[in-house]
PDB file of C-alpha atoms in Angstrom:
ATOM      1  CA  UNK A   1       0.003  16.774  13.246  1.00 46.00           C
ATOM      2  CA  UNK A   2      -1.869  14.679  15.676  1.00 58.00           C
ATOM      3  CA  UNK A   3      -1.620  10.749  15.501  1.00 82.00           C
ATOM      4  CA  UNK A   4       0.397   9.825  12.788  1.00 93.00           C
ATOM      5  CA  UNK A   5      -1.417   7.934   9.928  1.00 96.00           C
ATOM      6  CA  UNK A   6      -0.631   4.254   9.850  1.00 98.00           C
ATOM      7  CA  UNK A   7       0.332   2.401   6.745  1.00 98.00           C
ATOM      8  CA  UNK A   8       0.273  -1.280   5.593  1.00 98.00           C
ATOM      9  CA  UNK A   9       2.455  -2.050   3.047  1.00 98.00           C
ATOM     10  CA  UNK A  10       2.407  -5.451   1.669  1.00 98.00           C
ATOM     11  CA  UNK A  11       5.180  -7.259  -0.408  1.00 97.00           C
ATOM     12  CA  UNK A  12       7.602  -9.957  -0.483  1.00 96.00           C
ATOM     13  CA  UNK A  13      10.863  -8.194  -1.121  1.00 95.00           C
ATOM     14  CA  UNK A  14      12.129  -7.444   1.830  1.00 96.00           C
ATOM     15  CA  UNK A  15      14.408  -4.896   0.113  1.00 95.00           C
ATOM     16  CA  UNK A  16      11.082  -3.053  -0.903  1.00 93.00           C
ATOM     17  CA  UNK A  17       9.707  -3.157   2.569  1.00 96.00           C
ATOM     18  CA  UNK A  18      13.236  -1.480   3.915  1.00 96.00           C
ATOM     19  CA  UNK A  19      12.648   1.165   0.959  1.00 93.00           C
ATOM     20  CA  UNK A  20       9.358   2.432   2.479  1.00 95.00           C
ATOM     21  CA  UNK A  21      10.204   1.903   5.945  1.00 96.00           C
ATOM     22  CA  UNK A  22      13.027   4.377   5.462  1.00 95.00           C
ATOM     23  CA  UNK A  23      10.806   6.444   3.084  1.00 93.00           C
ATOM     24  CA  UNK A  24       7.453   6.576   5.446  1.00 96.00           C
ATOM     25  CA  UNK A  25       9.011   6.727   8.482  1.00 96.00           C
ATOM     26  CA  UNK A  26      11.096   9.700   7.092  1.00 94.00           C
ATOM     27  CA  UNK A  27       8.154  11.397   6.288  1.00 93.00           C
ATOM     28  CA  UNK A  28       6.218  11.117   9.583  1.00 95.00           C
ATOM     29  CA  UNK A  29       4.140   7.745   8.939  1.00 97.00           C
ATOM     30  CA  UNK A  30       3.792   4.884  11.551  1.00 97.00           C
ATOM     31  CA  UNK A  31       5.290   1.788   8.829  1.00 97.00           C
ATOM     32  CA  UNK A  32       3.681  -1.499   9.281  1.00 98.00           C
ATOM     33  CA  UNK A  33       4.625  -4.334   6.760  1.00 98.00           C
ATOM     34  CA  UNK A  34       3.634  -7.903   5.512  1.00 98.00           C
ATOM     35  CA  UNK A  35       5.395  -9.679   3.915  1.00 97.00           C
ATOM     36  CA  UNK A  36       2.615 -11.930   1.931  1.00 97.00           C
ATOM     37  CA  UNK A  37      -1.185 -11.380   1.391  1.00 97.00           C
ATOM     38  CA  UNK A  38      -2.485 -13.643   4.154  1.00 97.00           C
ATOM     39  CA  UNK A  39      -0.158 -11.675   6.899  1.00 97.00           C
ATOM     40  CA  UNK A  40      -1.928  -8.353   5.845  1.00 98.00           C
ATOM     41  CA  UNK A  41      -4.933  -9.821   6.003  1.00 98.00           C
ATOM     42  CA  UNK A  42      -4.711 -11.050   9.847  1.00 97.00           C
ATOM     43  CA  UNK A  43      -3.335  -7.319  10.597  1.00 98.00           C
ATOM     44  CA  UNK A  44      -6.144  -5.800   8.509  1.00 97.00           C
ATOM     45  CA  UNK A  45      -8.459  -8.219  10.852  1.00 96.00           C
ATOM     46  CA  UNK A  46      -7.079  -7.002  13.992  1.00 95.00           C
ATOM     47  CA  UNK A  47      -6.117  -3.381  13.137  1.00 96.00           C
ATOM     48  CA  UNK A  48      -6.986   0.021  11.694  1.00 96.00           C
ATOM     49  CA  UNK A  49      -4.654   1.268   8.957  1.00 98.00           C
ATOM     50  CA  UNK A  50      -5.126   4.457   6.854  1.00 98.00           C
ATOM     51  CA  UNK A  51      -3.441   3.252   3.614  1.00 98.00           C
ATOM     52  CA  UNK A  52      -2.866  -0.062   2.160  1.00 98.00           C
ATOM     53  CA  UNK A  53       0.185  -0.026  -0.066  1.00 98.00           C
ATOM     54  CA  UNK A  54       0.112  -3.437  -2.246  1.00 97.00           C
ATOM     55  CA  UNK A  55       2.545  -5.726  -4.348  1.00 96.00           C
ATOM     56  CA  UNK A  56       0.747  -7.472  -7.008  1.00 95.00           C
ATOM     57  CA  UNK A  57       2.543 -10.658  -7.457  1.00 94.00           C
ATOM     58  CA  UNK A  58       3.554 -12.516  -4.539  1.00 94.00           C
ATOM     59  CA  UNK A  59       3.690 -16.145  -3.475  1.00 92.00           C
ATOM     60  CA  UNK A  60       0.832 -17.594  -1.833  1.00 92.00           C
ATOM     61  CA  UNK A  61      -2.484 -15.325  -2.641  1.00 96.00           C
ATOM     62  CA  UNK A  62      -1.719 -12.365  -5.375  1.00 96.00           C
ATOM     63  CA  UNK A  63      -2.221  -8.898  -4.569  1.00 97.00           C
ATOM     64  CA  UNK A  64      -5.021  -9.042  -6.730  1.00 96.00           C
ATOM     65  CA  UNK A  65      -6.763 -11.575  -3.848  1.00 97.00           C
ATOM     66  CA  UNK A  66      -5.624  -9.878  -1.225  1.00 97.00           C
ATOM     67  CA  UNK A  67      -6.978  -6.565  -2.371  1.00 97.00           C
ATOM     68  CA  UNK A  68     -10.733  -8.275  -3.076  1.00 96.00           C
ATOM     69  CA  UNK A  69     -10.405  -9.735   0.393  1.00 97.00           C
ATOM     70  CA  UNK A  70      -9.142  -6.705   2.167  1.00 97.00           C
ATOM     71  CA  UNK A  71     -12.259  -4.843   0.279  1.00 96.00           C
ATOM     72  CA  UNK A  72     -14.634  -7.796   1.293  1.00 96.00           C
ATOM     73  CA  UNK A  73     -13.567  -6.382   5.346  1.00 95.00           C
ATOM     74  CA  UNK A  74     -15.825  -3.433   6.024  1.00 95.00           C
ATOM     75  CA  UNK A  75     -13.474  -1.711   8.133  1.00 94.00           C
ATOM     76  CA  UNK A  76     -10.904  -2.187   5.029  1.00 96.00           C
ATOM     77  CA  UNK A  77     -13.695  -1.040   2.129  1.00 94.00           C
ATOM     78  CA  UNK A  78     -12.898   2.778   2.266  1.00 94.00           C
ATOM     79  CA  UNK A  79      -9.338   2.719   3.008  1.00 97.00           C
ATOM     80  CA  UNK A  80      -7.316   3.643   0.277  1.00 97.00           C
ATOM     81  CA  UNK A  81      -5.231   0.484  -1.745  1.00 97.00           C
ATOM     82  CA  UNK A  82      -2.097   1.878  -3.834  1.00 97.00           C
ATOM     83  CA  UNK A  83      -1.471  -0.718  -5.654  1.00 96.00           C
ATOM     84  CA  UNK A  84       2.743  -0.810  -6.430  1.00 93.00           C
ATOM     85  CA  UNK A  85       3.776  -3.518  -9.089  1.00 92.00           C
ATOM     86  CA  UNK A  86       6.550  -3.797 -11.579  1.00 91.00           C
ATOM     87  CA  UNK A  87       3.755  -5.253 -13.810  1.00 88.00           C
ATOM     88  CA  UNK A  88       2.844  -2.027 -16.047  1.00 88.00           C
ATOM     89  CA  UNK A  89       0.544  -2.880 -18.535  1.00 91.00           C
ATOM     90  CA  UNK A  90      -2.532  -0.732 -18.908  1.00 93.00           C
ATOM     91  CA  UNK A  91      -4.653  -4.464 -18.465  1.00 94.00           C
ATOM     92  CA  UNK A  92      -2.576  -4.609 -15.261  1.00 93.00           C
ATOM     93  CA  UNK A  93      -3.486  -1.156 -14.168  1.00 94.00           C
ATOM     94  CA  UNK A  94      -7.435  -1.747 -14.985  1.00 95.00           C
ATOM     95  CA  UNK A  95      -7.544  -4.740 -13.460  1.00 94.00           C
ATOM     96  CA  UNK A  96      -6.115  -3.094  -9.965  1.00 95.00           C
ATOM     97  CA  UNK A  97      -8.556  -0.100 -10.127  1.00 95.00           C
ATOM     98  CA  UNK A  98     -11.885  -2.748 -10.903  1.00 94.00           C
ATOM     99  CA  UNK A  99     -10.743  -4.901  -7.916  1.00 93.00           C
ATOM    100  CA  UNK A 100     -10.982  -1.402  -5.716  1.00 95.00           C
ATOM    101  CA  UNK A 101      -7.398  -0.459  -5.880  1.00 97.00           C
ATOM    102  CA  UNK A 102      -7.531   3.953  -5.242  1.00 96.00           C
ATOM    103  CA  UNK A 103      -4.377   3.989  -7.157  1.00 96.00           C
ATOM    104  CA  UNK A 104      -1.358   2.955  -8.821  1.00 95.00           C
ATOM    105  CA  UNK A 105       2.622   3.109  -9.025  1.00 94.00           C
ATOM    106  CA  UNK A 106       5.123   1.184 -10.982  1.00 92.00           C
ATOM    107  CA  UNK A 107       7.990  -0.255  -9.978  1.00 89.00           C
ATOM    108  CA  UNK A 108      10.920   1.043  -9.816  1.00 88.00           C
ATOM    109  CA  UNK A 109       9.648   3.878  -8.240  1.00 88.00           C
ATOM    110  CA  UNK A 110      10.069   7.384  -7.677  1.00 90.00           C
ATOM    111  CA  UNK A 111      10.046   8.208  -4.204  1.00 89.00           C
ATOM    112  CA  UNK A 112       9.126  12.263  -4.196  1.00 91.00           C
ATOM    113  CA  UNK A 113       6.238  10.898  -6.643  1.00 91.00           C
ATOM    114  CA  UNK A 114       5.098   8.446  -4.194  1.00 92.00           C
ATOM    115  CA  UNK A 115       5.418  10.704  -0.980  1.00 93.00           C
ATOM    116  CA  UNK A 116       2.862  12.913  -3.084  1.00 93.00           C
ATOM    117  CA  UNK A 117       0.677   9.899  -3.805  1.00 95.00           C
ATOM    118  CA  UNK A 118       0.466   9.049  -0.610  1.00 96.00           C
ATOM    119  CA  UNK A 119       0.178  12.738   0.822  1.00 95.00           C
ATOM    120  CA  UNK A 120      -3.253  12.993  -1.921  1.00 95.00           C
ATOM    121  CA  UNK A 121      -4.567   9.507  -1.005  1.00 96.00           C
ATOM    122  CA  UNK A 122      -4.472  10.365   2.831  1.00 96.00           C
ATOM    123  CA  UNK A 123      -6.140  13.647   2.091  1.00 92.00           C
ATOM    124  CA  UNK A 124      -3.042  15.848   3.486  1.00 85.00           C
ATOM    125  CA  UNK A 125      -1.953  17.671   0.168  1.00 70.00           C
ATOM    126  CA  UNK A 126      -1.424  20.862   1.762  1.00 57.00           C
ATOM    127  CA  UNK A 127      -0.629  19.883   5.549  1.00 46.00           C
ATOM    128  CA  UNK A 128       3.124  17.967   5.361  1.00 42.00           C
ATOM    129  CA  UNK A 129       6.016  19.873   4.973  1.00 45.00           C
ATOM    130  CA  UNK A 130       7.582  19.172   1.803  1.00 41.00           C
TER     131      UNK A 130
END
């Protein structure tokens, strides 16, 4: 598969950032986490990352910021944000997609859904192994 695609995932439970270590790693990603907006942001400063997967609310600067700031980096403007909050209302979901988000999955989620989210959003529909 070549060099495995690297993913950012941002949030402040550390029981969701164990969730999708286990899940990415599992499926062949190189798992990179932050646990608030500002810590993502110094990674996304100093690092390339193929996927951004975000928490909306978190202490410190929302998801919401950190997605406007992570689009105001030009290395960060056409990598793909999926945006994963237990906030579910279709304002919610709007407001992600405006502020650049690529997509959107609510918490609790389903992990064979997100694996395929992920899989579309990196472009490799048809390449993993299922």
């Amino acid at each position: 598969m070549g060099d495995k695609k690297r993913i950012l995932v941002i949030d402040d439970e550390a029981q969701i950032r164990w969730m999708m270590k286990l899940t990415l790693e599992g499926s062949g990603y190189e798992f990179i986490e932050a646990e608030n907006g500002i810590r993502a942001l110094e990674l996304a400063a100093e690092s390339s990352f193929d996927l951004f997967i975000l928490d909306i609310m978190m202490p410190g600067i929302s998801g919401w910021e950190t997605l406007a700031r992570l689009r105001a980096l030009p290395k960060c403007r056409k990598v793909p944000v999926l945006m994963l909050s237990a906030k579910s209302t279709l304002t919610d979901v709007e407001q992600s997609l405006e502020l650049g988000a690529t997509d959107y999955v609510t918490k609790p989620f389903n992990v064979n859904q997100l694996n395929e989210k992920i899989k579309s959003l990196l472009g490799l529909t048809d390449s993993l192994p299922s």
